[in-house]
Tab-separated table of C-alpha atoms in Angstrom:
chain	number	residue	atom	x	y	z
U	16	UNK	CA	-33.719	-86.271	-39.675
U	17	UNK	CA	-29.965	-86.071	-39.424
U	18	UNK	CA	-29.791	-84.265	-42.730
U	19	UNK	CA	-32.348	-81.695	-41.569
U	20	UNK	CA	-30.339	-81.119	-38.388
U	21	UNK	CA	-27.175	-80.496	-40.398
U	22	UNK	CA	-29.065	-77.921	-42.477
U	23	UNK	CA	-30.363	-76.024	-39.452
U	24	UNK	CA	-27.347	-73.688	-39.038
U	25	UNK	CA	-27.582	-72.749	-42.716
U	26	UNK	CA	-31.329	-72.152	-42.437
U	27	UNK	CA	-30.874	-70.031	-39.336
U	28	UNK	CA	-27.981	-68.142	-40.911
U	29	UNK	CA	-29.823	-67.384	-44.146
U	30	UNK	CA	-32.952	-66.395	-42.274
U	31	UNK	CA	-31.117	-64.040	-39.931
U	32	UNK	CA	-29.080	-62.562	-42.747
U	33	UNK	CA	-31.901	-61.796	-45.147
U	34	UNK	CA	-34.216	-60.403	-42.473
U	35	UNK	CA	-31.460	-58.182	-41.076
U	36	UNK	CA	-30.547	-57.060	-44.571
U	37	UNK	CA	-34.140	-56.249	-45.396
U	38	UNK	CA	-34.304	-54.057	-42.299
U	39	UNK	CA	-31.043	-52.356	-43.264
U	40	UNK	CA	-32.417	-51.883	-46.749
U	41	UNK	CA	-35.002	-49.470	-45.378
U	42	UNK	CA	-32.145	-47.292	-44.172
U	43	UNK	CA	-30.151	-47.801	-47.377
U	44	UNK	CA	-33.095	-46.865	-49.568
U	45	UNK	CA	-33.790	-43.682	-47.636
U	46	UNK	CA	-30.123	-42.678	-47.662
U	47	UNK	CA	-29.655	-43.399	-51.368
U	48	UNK	CA	-32.892	-41.657	-52.333
U	49	UNK	CA	-31.628	-38.728	-50.301
U	50	UNK	CA	-28.311	-38.595	-52.121
U	51	UNK	CA	-30.022	-38.779	-55.492
U	52	UNK	CA	-32.342	-35.989	-54.480
U	53	UNK	CA	-29.492	-33.817	-53.141
U	54	UNK	CA	-30.342	-34.196	-49.472
U	55	UNK	CA	-28.975	-36.385	-46.679
U	56	UNK	CA	-31.768	-38.723	-45.659
U	57	UNK	CA	-31.823	-40.097	-42.106
U	58	UNK	CA	-28.431	-39.290	-40.542
U	59	UNK	CA	-29.327	-38.431	-36.944
U	60	UNK	CA	-29.710	-41.723	-35.094
U	61	UNK	CA	-26.372	-43.410	-34.585
U	62	UNK	CA	-23.431	-43.421	-37.030
U	63	UNK	CA	-24.692	-42.402	-40.491
U	64	UNK	CA	-28.225	-42.798	-39.144
U	65	UNK	CA	-27.811	-46.569	-39.072
U	66	UNK	CA	-29.733	-46.909	-35.825
U	67	UNK	CA	-32.744	-45.371	-37.577
U	68	UNK	CA	-33.690	-48.956	-38.371
U	69	UNK	CA	-33.721	-49.825	-34.667
U	70	UNK	CA	-35.726	-46.711	-33.850
U	71	UNK	CA	-38.259	-47.542	-36.553
U	72	UNK	CA	-38.522	-51.120	-35.299
U	73	UNK	CA	-39.162	-50.009	-31.727
U	74	UNK	CA	-41.756	-47.568	-32.967
U	75	UNK	CA	-43.588	-50.027	-35.174
U	76	UNK	CA	-43.695	-52.670	-32.435
U	77	UNK	CA	-45.196	-50.138	-30.041
U	78	UNK	CA	-47.967	-49.220	-32.472
U	79	UNK	CA	-51.499	-50.331	-31.812
U	80	UNK	CA	-52.254	-53.494	-33.736
U	81	UNK	CA	-55.692	-52.619	-35.002
U	82	UNK	CA	-58.011	-54.810	-37.042
U	83	UNK	CA	-60.904	-52.842	-38.506
U	84	UNK	CA	-64.310	-54.130	-37.308
U	85	UNK	CA	-65.573	-54.398	-40.891
U	86	UNK	CA	-62.649	-56.537	-42.058
U	87	UNK	CA	-62.618	-60.275	-42.613
U	88	UNK	CA	-60.495	-60.951	-39.537
U	89	UNK	CA	-58.881	-64.310	-40.278
U	90	UNK	CA	-57.856	-63.417	-43.820
U	91	UNK	CA	-56.823	-59.935	-42.753
U	92	UNK	CA	-54.377	-61.406	-40.253
U	93	UNK	CA	-53.073	-64.155	-42.527
U	94	UNK	CA	-52.416	-61.929	-45.574
U	95	UNK	CA	-49.266	-60.160	-44.329
U	96	UNK	CA	-47.827	-63.447	-43.129
U	97	UNK	CA	-48.267	-64.977	-46.590
U	98	UNK	CA	-45.968	-62.493	-48.279
U	99	UNK	CA	-43.191	-62.989	-45.715
U	100	UNK	CA	-43.495	-66.770	-45.805
U	101	UNK	CA	-43.491	-67.053	-49.589
U	102	UNK	CA	-40.535	-64.711	-50.056
U	103	UNK	CA	-38.531	-66.394	-47.294
U	104	UNK	CA	-39.336	-69.787	-48.804
U	105	UNK	CA	-37.889	-68.587	-52.104
U	106	UNK	CA	-34.589	-67.874	-50.388
U	107	UNK	CA	-34.354	-71.589	-49.648
U	108	UNK	CA	-33.265	-72.312	-53.217
U	109	UNK	CA	-30.913	-69.365	-53.713
U	110	UNK	CA	-27.296	-70.584	-53.852
U	111	UNK	CA	-25.311	-67.988	-51.938
U	112	UNK	CA	-22.046	-69.925	-52.362
U	113	UNK	CA	-21.357	-73.447	-53.658
U	114	UNK	CA	-21.906	-74.797	-50.142
U	115	UNK	CA	-24.415	-72.374	-48.620
U	116	UNK	CA	-27.818	-73.281	-50.016
U	117	UNK	CA	-30.714	-74.366	-47.865
U	118	UNK	CA	-32.398	-76.717	-50.337
U	119	UNK	CA	-30.504	-77.796	-53.429
U	120	UNK	CA	-33.665	-78.604	-55.389
U	121	UNK	CA	-33.411	-79.874	-58.936
U	122	UNK	CA	-36.424	-77.674	-59.783
U	123	UNK	CA	-35.131	-74.649	-57.867
U	124	UNK	CA	-36.102	-72.160	-60.548
U	125	UNK	CA	-39.647	-73.514	-60.764
U	126	UNK	CA	-39.887	-73.388	-56.975
U	127	UNK	CA	-38.872	-69.721	-57.058
U	128	UNK	CA	-41.463	-68.931	-59.746
U	129	UNK	CA	-44.152	-70.819	-57.837
U	130	UNK	CA	-43.397	-68.995	-54.603
U	131	UNK	CA	-43.367	-65.586	-56.254
U	132	UNK	CA	-46.758	-66.406	-57.795
U	133	UNK	CA	-48.072	-67.363	-54.370
U	134	UNK	CA	-47.008	-64.023	-52.942
U	135	UNK	CA	-49.660	-62.436	-55.164
U	136	UNK	CA	-52.243	-64.029	-52.857
U	137	UNK	CA	-50.999	-61.946	-49.979
U	138	UNK	CA	-51.745	-58.700	-51.767
U	139	UNK	CA	-55.046	-59.820	-53.224
U	140	UNK	CA	-56.288	-61.240	-49.930
U	141	UNK	CA	-55.138	-58.173	-48.002
U	142	UNK	CA	-57.017	-55.911	-50.381
U	143	UNK	CA	-60.109	-58.051	-50.296
U	144	UNK	CA	-60.220	-58.760	-46.572
U	145	UNK	CA	-59.829	-55.076	-45.692
U	146	UNK	CA	-63.364	-54.458	-46.983
U	147	UNK	CA	-62.332	-51.024	-48.166
U	148	UNK	CA	-62.863	-49.827	-51.704
U	149	UNK	CA	-59.336	-48.482	-52.101
U	150	UNK	CA	-57.852	-51.689	-50.752
U	151	UNK	CA	-60.039	-53.713	-53.066
U	152	UNK	CA	-58.937	-51.632	-56.053
U	153	UNK	CA	-55.332	-52.131	-54.998
U	154	UNK	CA	-55.883	-55.855	-54.673
U	155	UNK	CA	-57.549	-56.027	-58.080
U	156	UNK	CA	-54.725	-54.142	-59.705
U	157	UNK	CA	-52.185	-56.327	-57.969
U	158	UNK	CA	-53.826	-59.500	-59.200
U	159	UNK	CA	-54.002	-58.220	-62.775
U	160	UNK	CA	-50.419	-57.002	-62.640
U	161	UNK	CA	-49.036	-60.173	-61.092
U	162	UNK	CA	-50.945	-62.320	-63.551
U	163	UNK	CA	-49.675	-60.530	-66.627
U	164	UNK	CA	-46.078	-60.107	-65.449
U	165	UNK	CA	-45.785	-63.621	-64.062
U	166	UNK	CA	-46.226	-64.987	-67.585
U	167	UNK	CA	-43.231	-63.449	-69.269
U	168	UNK	CA	-41.189	-63.555	-66.083
U	169	UNK	CA	-41.254	-67.314	-66.393
U	170	UNK	CA	-40.745	-67.206	-70.164
U	171	UNK	CA	-37.738	-64.884	-69.887
U	172	UNK	CA	-35.983	-67.432	-67.671
U	173	UNK	CA	-36.509	-70.350	-70.019
U	174	UNK	CA	-33.628	-69.137	-72.188
U	175	UNK	CA	-31.315	-69.542	-69.218
U	176	UNK	CA	-32.729	-72.992	-68.534
U	177	UNK	CA	-32.182	-73.998	-72.166
U	178	UNK	CA	-28.576	-72.864	-72.135
U	179	UNK	CA	-27.926	-74.729	-68.891
U	180	UNK	CA	-30.142	-77.739	-69.429
U	181	UNK	CA	-31.159	-77.688	-65.774
U	182	UNK	CA	-33.612	-76.029	-63.390
U	183	UNK	CA	-31.146	-76.319	-60.539
U	184	UNK	CA	-29.847	-72.874	-59.589
U	185	UNK	CA	-26.461	-74.255	-58.569
U	186	UNK	CA	-26.065	-75.812	-62.010
U	187	UNK	CA	-27.117	-72.529	-63.618
U	188	UNK	CA	-24.354	-70.683	-61.769
U	189	UNK	CA	-21.819	-73.382	-62.668
U	190	UNK	CA	-22.809	-73.092	-66.338
U	191	UNK	CA	-21.764	-69.428	-66.273
U	192	UNK	CA	-18.137	-70.208	-65.476
U	193	UNK	CA	-16.920	-68.951	-68.877
U	194	UNK	CA	-19.610	-66.482	-69.870
U	195	UNK	CA	-22.240	-64.833	-67.737
U	196	UNK	CA	-25.726	-65.288	-69.139
U	197	UNK	CA	-26.301	-61.551	-69.200
U	198	UNK	CA	-24.473	-61.496	-72.565
U	199	UNK	CA	-26.181	-64.292	-74.544
U	200	UNK	CA	-29.438	-63.640	-72.665
U	201	UNK	CA	-29.357	-59.838	-72.627
U	202	UNK	CA	-33.009	-59.671	-73.698
U	203	UNK	CA	-33.991	-62.224	-71.093
U	204	UNK	CA	-32.124	-60.225	-68.464
U	205	UNK	CA	-33.912	-56.964	-69.321
U	206	UNK	CA	-37.293	-58.684	-69.393
U	207	UNK	CA	-36.631	-60.402	-66.070
U	208	UNK	CA	-35.481	-57.124	-64.506
U	209	UNK	CA	-38.696	-55.390	-65.553
U	210	UNK	CA	-40.822	-58.337	-64.487
U	211	UNK	CA	-38.972	-58.396	-61.184
U	212	UNK	CA	-39.759	-54.727	-60.647
U	213	UNK	CA	-43.428	-55.448	-61.291
U	214	UNK	CA	-43.274	-58.534	-59.086
U	215	UNK	CA	-41.974	-56.571	-56.109
U	216	UNK	CA	-44.494	-53.780	-56.795
U	217	UNK	CA	-41.745	-51.189	-56.948
U	218	UNK	CA	-41.910	-47.832	-58.690
U	219	UNK	CA	-42.565	-47.529	-61.672
U	220	UNK	CA	-44.887	-50.540	-61.229
U	221	UNK	CA	-46.257	-49.723	-57.779
U	222	UNK	CA	-49.824	-49.202	-58.943
U	223	UNK	CA	-51.297	-51.678	-56.419
U	224	UNK	CA	-50.369	-49.219	-53.672
U	225	UNK	CA	-50.314	-46.005	-55.747
U	226	UNK	CA	-50.528	-43.638	-52.789
U	227	UNK	CA	-51.593	-40.755	-55.026
U	228	UNK	CA	-54.793	-42.508	-56.116
U	229	UNK	CA	-55.528	-45.330	-53.680
U	230	UNK	CA	-54.419	-43.928	-50.286
U	231	UNK	CA	-52.075	-46.885	-49.818
U	232	UNK	CA	-53.754	-49.507	-51.966
U	233	UNK	CA	-53.978	-52.972	-50.512
U	234	UNK	CA	-52.468	-52.046	-47.137
U	235	UNK	CA	-54.616	-48.977	-46.458
U	236	UNK	CA	-56.262	-50.581	-43.410
U	237	UNK	CA	-53.107	-52.110	-41.980
U	238	UNK	CA	-51.223	-50.702	-39.032
U	239	UNK	CA	-48.470	-51.669	-36.645
U	240	UNK	CA	-46.400	-54.737	-37.371
U	241	UNK	CA	-48.899	-56.094	-39.915
U	242	UNK	CA	-48.131	-53.058	-42.026
U	243	UNK	CA	-44.480	-53.579	-41.185
U	244	UNK	CA	-44.646	-57.114	-42.497
U	245	UNK	CA	-45.810	-55.892	-45.882
U	246	UNK	CA	-42.807	-53.628	-45.954
U	247	UNK	CA	-40.362	-56.267	-44.798
U	248	UNK	CA	-41.913	-58.483	-47.454
U	249	UNK	CA	-41.352	-55.809	-50.092
U	250	UNK	CA	-37.716	-55.330	-49.123
U	251	UNK	CA	-37.171	-59.086	-48.901
U	252	UNK	CA	-38.645	-59.234	-52.397
U	253	UNK	CA	-36.091	-56.687	-53.624
U	254	UNK	CA	-33.251	-58.730	-52.146
U	255	UNK	CA	-34.711	-61.883	-53.629
U	256	UNK	CA	-35.107	-60.474	-57.148
U	257	UNK	CA	-31.619	-58.942	-57.003
U	258	UNK	CA	-30.207	-62.246	-55.812
U	259	UNK	CA	-32.031	-64.088	-58.582
U	260	UNK	CA	-30.727	-61.680	-61.228
U	261	UNK	CA	-27.234	-62.299	-59.859
U	262	UNK	CA	-27.680	-66.046	-59.884
U	263	UNK	CA	-29.370	-66.321	-63.255
U	264	UNK	CA	-27.577	-63.709	-65.337
U	265	UNK	CA	-24.444	-62.505	-63.540
U	266	UNK	CA	-22.687	-65.677	-62.545
U	267	UNK	CA	-23.856	-65.881	-58.950
U	268	UNK	CA	-20.901	-66.388	-56.612
U	269	UNK	CA	-18.338	-66.511	-59.423
U	270	UNK	CA	-15.568	-63.973	-59.656
U	271	UNK	CA	-11.809	-63.744	-59.250
U	272	UNK	CA	-9.785	-63.248	-56.006
U	273	UNK	CA	-12.603	-62.585	-53.550
U	274	UNK	CA	-14.461	-65.371	-51.742
U	275	UNK	CA	-17.715	-66.532	-53.382
U	276	UNK	CA	-20.042	-65.066	-50.758
U	277	UNK	CA	-18.476	-61.617	-51.197
U	278	UNK	CA	-18.923	-61.730	-54.948
U	279	UNK	CA	-22.518	-62.822	-54.547
U	280	UNK	CA	-23.376	-59.979	-52.196
U	281	UNK	CA	-21.474	-57.349	-54.202
U	282	UNK	CA	-23.499	-58.190	-57.306
U	283	UNK	CA	-26.748	-58.421	-55.381
U	284	UNK	CA	-26.046	-55.108	-53.688
U	285	UNK	CA	-25.504	-53.409	-57.047
U	286	UNK	CA	-28.888	-54.609	-58.261
U	287	UNK	CA	-30.552	-53.506	-55.039
U	288	UNK	CA	-29.060	-50.051	-55.677
U	289	UNK	CA	-30.379	-50.188	-59.237
U	290	UNK	CA	-33.872	-50.882	-57.908
U	291	UNK	CA	-33.618	-47.862	-55.635
U	292	UNK	CA	-32.205	-45.728	-58.450
U	293	UNK	CA	-35.202	-46.627	-60.620
U	294	UNK	CA	-37.469	-45.518	-57.801
U	295	UNK	CA	-35.624	-42.210	-57.590
U	296	UNK	CA	-35.769	-41.607	-61.334
U	297	UNK	CA	-39.032	-42.911	-62.737
U	298	UNK	CA	-42.679	-41.891	-62.326
U	299	UNK	CA	-45.478	-44.395	-61.803
U	300	UNK	CA	-47.084	-45.894	-64.902
U	301	UNK	CA	-50.788	-45.599	-65.580
U	302	UNK	CA	-52.642	-48.881	-65.214
U	303	UNK	CA	-53.527	-49.267	-68.904
U	304	UNK	CA	-49.929	-48.409	-69.865
U	305	UNK	CA	-48.759	-51.140	-67.541
U	306	UNK	CA	-51.053	-53.739	-69.071
U	307	UNK	CA	-50.317	-52.667	-72.649
U	308	UNK	CA	-46.600	-52.737	-71.955
U	309	UNK	CA	-46.831	-56.168	-70.396
U	310	UNK	CA	-48.955	-57.926	-72.980
U	311	UNK	CA	-48.019	-56.115	-76.184
U	312	UNK	CA	-44.311	-55.473	-75.680
U	313	UNK	CA	-42.792	-57.703	-73.034
U	314	UNK	CA	-44.649	-60.941	-73.810
U	315	UNK	CA	-43.784	-60.941	-77.545
U	316	UNK	CA	-40.183	-60.015	-76.704
U	317	UNK	CA	-39.981	-62.891	-74.236
U	318	UNK	CA	-41.383	-65.260	-76.845
U	319	UNK	CA	-38.902	-64.042	-79.458
U	320	UNK	CA	-36.086	-64.498	-76.969
U	321	UNK	CA	-37.322	-67.993	-76.218
U	322	UNK	CA	-37.605	-68.944	-79.895
U	323	UNK	CA	-34.227	-67.510	-80.902
U	324	UNK	CA	-32.430	-69.087	-77.949
U	325	UNK	CA	-34.130	-72.391	-78.671
U	326	UNK	CA	-33.086	-72.234	-82.330
U	327	UNK	CA	-29.490	-71.370	-81.462
U	328	UNK	CA	-29.291	-74.142	-78.880
U	329	UNK	CA	-30.666	-76.580	-81.434
U	330	UNK	CA	-28.060	-75.515	-84.017
U	331	UNK	CA	-25.268	-75.726	-81.459
U	332	UNK	CA	-26.217	-78.973	-79.756
U	333	UNK	CA	-28.680	-80.992	-81.857
U	334	UNK	CA	-30.673	-83.447	-79.707
U	335	UNK	CA	-29.162	-86.888	-79.723
T	4	UNK	CA	-36.648	-45.629	-74.104
T	5	UNK	CA	-33.398	-43.721	-74.556
T	6	UNK	CA	-34.960	-40.769	-72.771
T	7	UNK	CA	-35.790	-42.993	-69.823
T	8	UNK	CA	-32.202	-44.192	-69.591
T	9	UNK	CA	-30.951	-40.623	-69.886
T	10	UNK	CA	-33.194	-39.619	-67.004
T	11	UNK	CA	-32.000	-42.490	-64.857
T	12	UNK	CA	-28.377	-41.606	-65.618
T	13	UNK	CA	-28.993	-37.969	-64.726
T	14	UNK	CA	-30.488	-38.947	-61.392
T	15	UNK	CA	-27.517	-41.230	-60.772
T	16	UNK	CA	-25.107	-38.348	-61.387
T	17	UNK	CA	-26.811	-36.424	-58.611
T	18	UNK	CA	-25.196	-38.851	-56.187
T	19	UNK	CA	-21.987	-36.888	-56.713
T	20	UNK	CA	-23.353	-33.421	-56.062
T	21	UNK	CA	-23.322	-31.865	-52.633
T	22	UNK	CA	-26.677	-32.021	-50.833
T	23	UNK	CA	-28.426	-28.674	-50.523
T	24	UNK	CA	-29.566	-29.484	-46.989
T	25	UNK	CA	-28.475	-27.127	-44.226
T	26	UNK	CA	-28.152	-29.412	-41.188
T	27	UNK	CA	-30.030	-26.950	-39.050
T	28	UNK	CA	-29.357	-27.489	-35.372
T	29	UNK	CA	-25.657	-28.053	-36.099
T	30	UNK	CA	-25.347	-25.420	-38.807
T	31	UNK	CA	-27.307	-22.227	-38.298
T	32	UNK	CA	-28.768	-20.864	-41.508
T	33	UNK	CA	-27.996	-17.320	-42.650
T	34	UNK	CA	-30.878	-15.004	-41.861
T	35	UNK	CA	-31.157	-11.574	-43.482
T	36	UNK	CA	-30.989	-8.687	-40.977
T	37	UNK	CA	-34.574	-7.719	-41.758
T	38	UNK	CA	-35.838	-11.222	-41.001
T	39	UNK	CA	-39.238	-11.103	-39.310
T	40	UNK	CA	-38.859	-13.224	-36.202
T	41	UNK	CA	-39.560	-12.845	-32.477
T	42	UNK	CA	-40.960	-9.414	-31.580
T	43	UNK	CA	-39.170	-7.265	-29.018
T	44	UNK	CA	-39.707	-3.867	-27.407
T	45	UNK	CA	-36.613	-1.686	-27.597
T	46	UNK	CA	-35.348	1.156	-25.412
T	47	UNK	CA	-34.015	4.540	-26.471
T	48	UNK	CA	-30.299	5.407	-26.064
T	49	UNK	CA	-30.991	6.785	-22.585
T	50	UNK	CA	-32.348	3.430	-21.456
T	51	UNK	CA	-35.988	4.501	-21.273
T	52	UNK	CA	-38.779	2.550	-22.910
T	53	UNK	CA	-39.495	3.717	-26.433
T	54	UNK	CA	-43.092	2.549	-26.452
T	55	UNK	CA	-45.519	5.428	-25.932
T	56	UNK	CA	-48.633	3.268	-25.753
T	57	UNK	CA	-50.287	4.629	-28.875
T	58	UNK	CA	-52.032	1.312	-29.673
T	59	UNK	CA	-51.140	1.589	-33.375
T	60	UNK	CA	-49.428	-1.825	-33.380
T	61	UNK	CA	-52.427	-3.386	-31.743
T	62	UNK	CA	-54.685	-1.820	-34.364
T	63	UNK	CA	-52.462	-2.809	-37.248
T	64	UNK	CA	-52.166	-6.408	-36.100
T	65	UNK	CA	-54.258	-8.554	-38.484
T	66	UNK	CA	-54.608	-11.396	-35.978
T	67	UNK	CA	-55.146	-9.244	-32.870
T	68	UNK	CA	-52.295	-10.763	-30.959
T	69	UNK	CA	-51.039	-7.534	-29.366
T	70	UNK	CA	-52.727	-6.092	-26.277
T	71	UNK	CA	-51.496	-3.234	-24.085
T	72	UNK	CA	-52.612	-0.611	-21.624
T	73	UNK	CA	-51.125	2.884	-21.888
T	74	UNK	CA	-50.401	5.015	-18.841
T	75	UNK	CA	-48.352	8.109	-17.944
T	76	UNK	CA	-45.553	8.712	-15.484
T	77	UNK	CA	-45.085	11.797	-13.299
T	78	UNK	CA	-43.235	13.618	-16.120
T	79	UNK	CA	-46.136	13.236	-18.523
T	80	UNK	CA	-44.281	10.595	-20.450
T	81	UNK	CA	-46.550	7.848	-21.850
T	82	UNK	CA	-45.611	4.207	-21.478
T	83	UNK	CA	-47.474	0.875	-21.492
T	84	UNK	CA	-48.586	-0.339	-18.059
T	85	UNK	CA	-48.601	-3.815	-19.495
T	86	UNK	CA	-47.850	-5.109	-22.953
T	87	UNK	CA	-48.791	-8.601	-24.092
T	88	UNK	CA	-48.097	-10.443	-27.358
T	89	UNK	CA	-49.664	-13.829	-27.944
T	90	UNK	CA	-47.099	-15.595	-30.118
T	91	UNK	CA	-49.348	-18.570	-30.658
T	92	UNK	CA	-51.413	-16.221	-32.814
T	93	UNK	CA	-48.698	-14.004	-34.238
T	94	UNK	CA	-48.122	-14.507	-37.961
T	95	UNK	CA	-44.890	-12.472	-38.040
T	96	UNK	CA	-46.223	-10.127	-40.731
T	97	UNK	CA	-44.321	-7.137	-39.370
T	98	UNK	CA	-47.237	-4.709	-39.633
T	99	UNK	CA	-46.767	-3.728	-35.980
T	100	UNK	CA	-43.211	-2.690	-36.712
T	101	UNK	CA	-44.367	-0.638	-39.714
T	102	UNK	CA	-47.113	0.995	-37.675
T	103	UNK	CA	-44.919	1.949	-34.703
T	104	UNK	CA	-44.187	5.694	-34.716
T	105	UNK	CA	-41.327	5.412	-32.228
T	106	UNK	CA	-39.388	2.355	-33.484
T	107	UNK	CA	-40.262	0.685	-30.188
T	108	UNK	CA	-41.654	-2.590	-31.494
T	109	UNK	CA	-39.229	-4.463	-33.724
T	110	UNK	CA	-38.949	-7.913	-35.258
T	111	UNK	CA	-35.695	-9.792	-34.745
T	112	UNK	CA	-33.875	-12.689	-36.360
T	113	UNK	CA	-34.780	-15.144	-33.609
T	114	UNK	CA	-37.253	-17.829	-34.583
T	115	UNK	CA	-36.461	-20.595	-32.093
T	116	UNK	CA	-39.361	-20.081	-29.727
T	117	UNK	CA	-40.920	-23.536	-29.467
T	118	UNK	CA	-42.671	-24.335	-26.212
T	119	UNK	CA	-44.201	-27.450	-24.720
T	120	UNK	CA	-47.017	-25.427	-23.206
T	121	UNK	CA	-49.170	-23.149	-25.308
T	122	UNK	CA	-49.566	-20.661	-22.473
T	123	UNK	CA	-45.833	-20.045	-22.459
T	124	UNK	CA	-46.195	-18.424	-25.856
T	125	UNK	CA	-47.963	-15.419	-24.316
T	126	UNK	CA	-45.126	-12.954	-23.762
T	127	UNK	CA	-45.519	-10.198	-21.166
T	128	UNK	CA	-43.801	-6.844	-21.216
T	129	UNK	CA	-40.803	-8.035	-19.196
T	130	UNK	CA	-40.312	-10.844	-21.716
T	131	UNK	CA	-40.504	-8.441	-24.621
T	132	UNK	CA	-38.375	-5.551	-23.381
T	133	UNK	CA	-34.717	-5.652	-24.303
T	134	UNK	CA	-32.000	-3.446	-22.846
T	135	UNK	CA	-30.743	-2.075	-26.186
T	136	UNK	CA	-31.962	0.052	-29.034
T	137	UNK	CA	-32.444	-2.656	-31.645
T	138	UNK	CA	-32.135	-1.627	-35.271
T	139	UNK	CA	-32.119	2.178	-34.713
T	140	UNK	CA	-29.245	2.980	-32.345
T	141	UNK	CA	-29.414	6.793	-32.123
T	142	UNK	CA	-33.141	7.339	-32.138
T	143	UNK	CA	-34.901	8.901	-29.178
T	144	UNK	CA	-38.536	9.768	-29.847
T	145	UNK	CA	-39.024	12.380	-27.113
T	146	UNK	CA	-35.862	14.182	-28.125
T	147	UNK	CA	-36.984	14.703	-31.747
T	148	UNK	CA	-40.716	15.165	-31.246
T	149	UNK	CA	-42.574	18.244	-30.117
T	150	UNK	CA	-44.346	16.485	-27.295
T	151	UNK	CA	-43.905	18.221	-23.967
T	152	UNK	CA	-42.707	16.122	-21.055
T	153	UNK	CA	-41.169	16.909	-17.715
T	154	UNK	CA	-37.610	18.230	-18.217
T	155	UNK	CA	-38.218	19.029	-21.896
T	156	UNK	CA	-40.449	21.913	-22.748
T	157	UNK	CA	-41.937	22.875	-26.110
T	158	UNK	CA	-39.297	24.019	-28.591
T	159	UNK	CA	-36.478	22.191	-26.852
T	160	UNK	CA	-36.382	19.165	-29.136
T	161	UNK	CA	-33.700	18.737	-31.774
T	162	UNK	CA	-34.237	21.002	-34.805
T	163	UNK	CA	-37.449	22.297	-33.279
T	164	UNK	CA	-38.303	26.000	-33.665
T	165	UNK	CA	-39.411	27.851	-30.548
T	166	UNK	CA	-43.169	27.938	-30.131
T	167	UNK	CA	-44.965	30.948	-31.579
T	168	UNK	CA	-46.044	33.509	-29.027
T	169	UNK	CA	-49.761	33.701	-29.701
T	170	UNK	CA	-50.119	37.010	-27.855
T	171	UNK	CA	-47.565	38.852	-29.952
T	172	UNK	CA	-48.569	40.602	-33.164
T	173	UNK	CA	-45.026	40.540	-34.510
T	174	UNK	CA	-44.345	38.012	-37.288
């Protein structure tokens, strides 16, 4: 009990920080997309348009919270909560600095993978419970996409685990003191980045929502804050994947001169920007291209990466 | 794959180019002088209304947004008793301006005419009339045309020959 109480400030701090950041990310994404498309983006409300977030929040809370009469009510209401809960749970294992981590699990990486798999339920259930053909199609696509990208997402991280010899994220960061894993695990990094994109359903892998074909995919029937929760969930997912890339491949909090937290957020921020840049630059894949790419290119690459890393680790440190 | 990366890099470079946006309410955009905006009725250099109530603008209007009633003053000079343009219908095509024989109806560079009430978009003659001559400063229809009005008889217009005496046999 006492231990839980001592963790409470950290839990509250992490929770506040990531939710605030995910709200700010909406503004950041719109501004950055604007700059990359040679326009300004929202710059009217407050300094640099920063209060746009507040305006959007007020607006979305005022919206009518409508559940369609043909929907499966209980599931329809639960679905958006699932995505938020699972993504926020994943943040529990992310080591922001050596001392700031909510739960220092010895299977932290597995916990993260499990939670990101669970978030697929949110999308599938939302699509199914909406009782709308476009939503159902979106849900179906999401389940297929999550299923196929989950596989090599996990496999791409096993190289890192082998090099560290631990599933604990803190240990993984510590193991990168001399060399960030993005160099020995360059293939793993690229595969994880692509899988992360697919996991967060971002362009070019946003086919579950694919507004050009499916209206809005799985969240077609959602409005008000339920719709907002899907979006907060998506932005939380971006922060989470960026944070995980930082932790797993770019040395987490490590870096000279600056305090650990600053290093962590600088690196994470750069990856968030990369996610937005990819959205600005790339078109959406076709569904069959997505599946072919996943199963025929990424999965074999992940396996090769796994095998080669395993062989090298064996040569370097033969098992006692 | 390389092409993809090239594309991403190109998009990234656009972060360093100046946005093409004109921040409208703060920065007014340049409008060409012949911009087709809010319609006005101009006056001739003497300060009289140019409109002679010929209905040609009303006929030319493809959306029928112009309505007027012609009348005459004591000098025999025609003018519109009332003149109404419904700007909620107007498509700013400029055909009325082309049709006008006296340069009375003109389109201006003003386009900021939003209203909260649709009825406020129906402009009456006093809303349309301006005090100046618009795009054609020196032009005065009655002074160059052969139409007879009080104070200007036939043959008294600029460059107008005297009327032929029908009763004379001399050439």
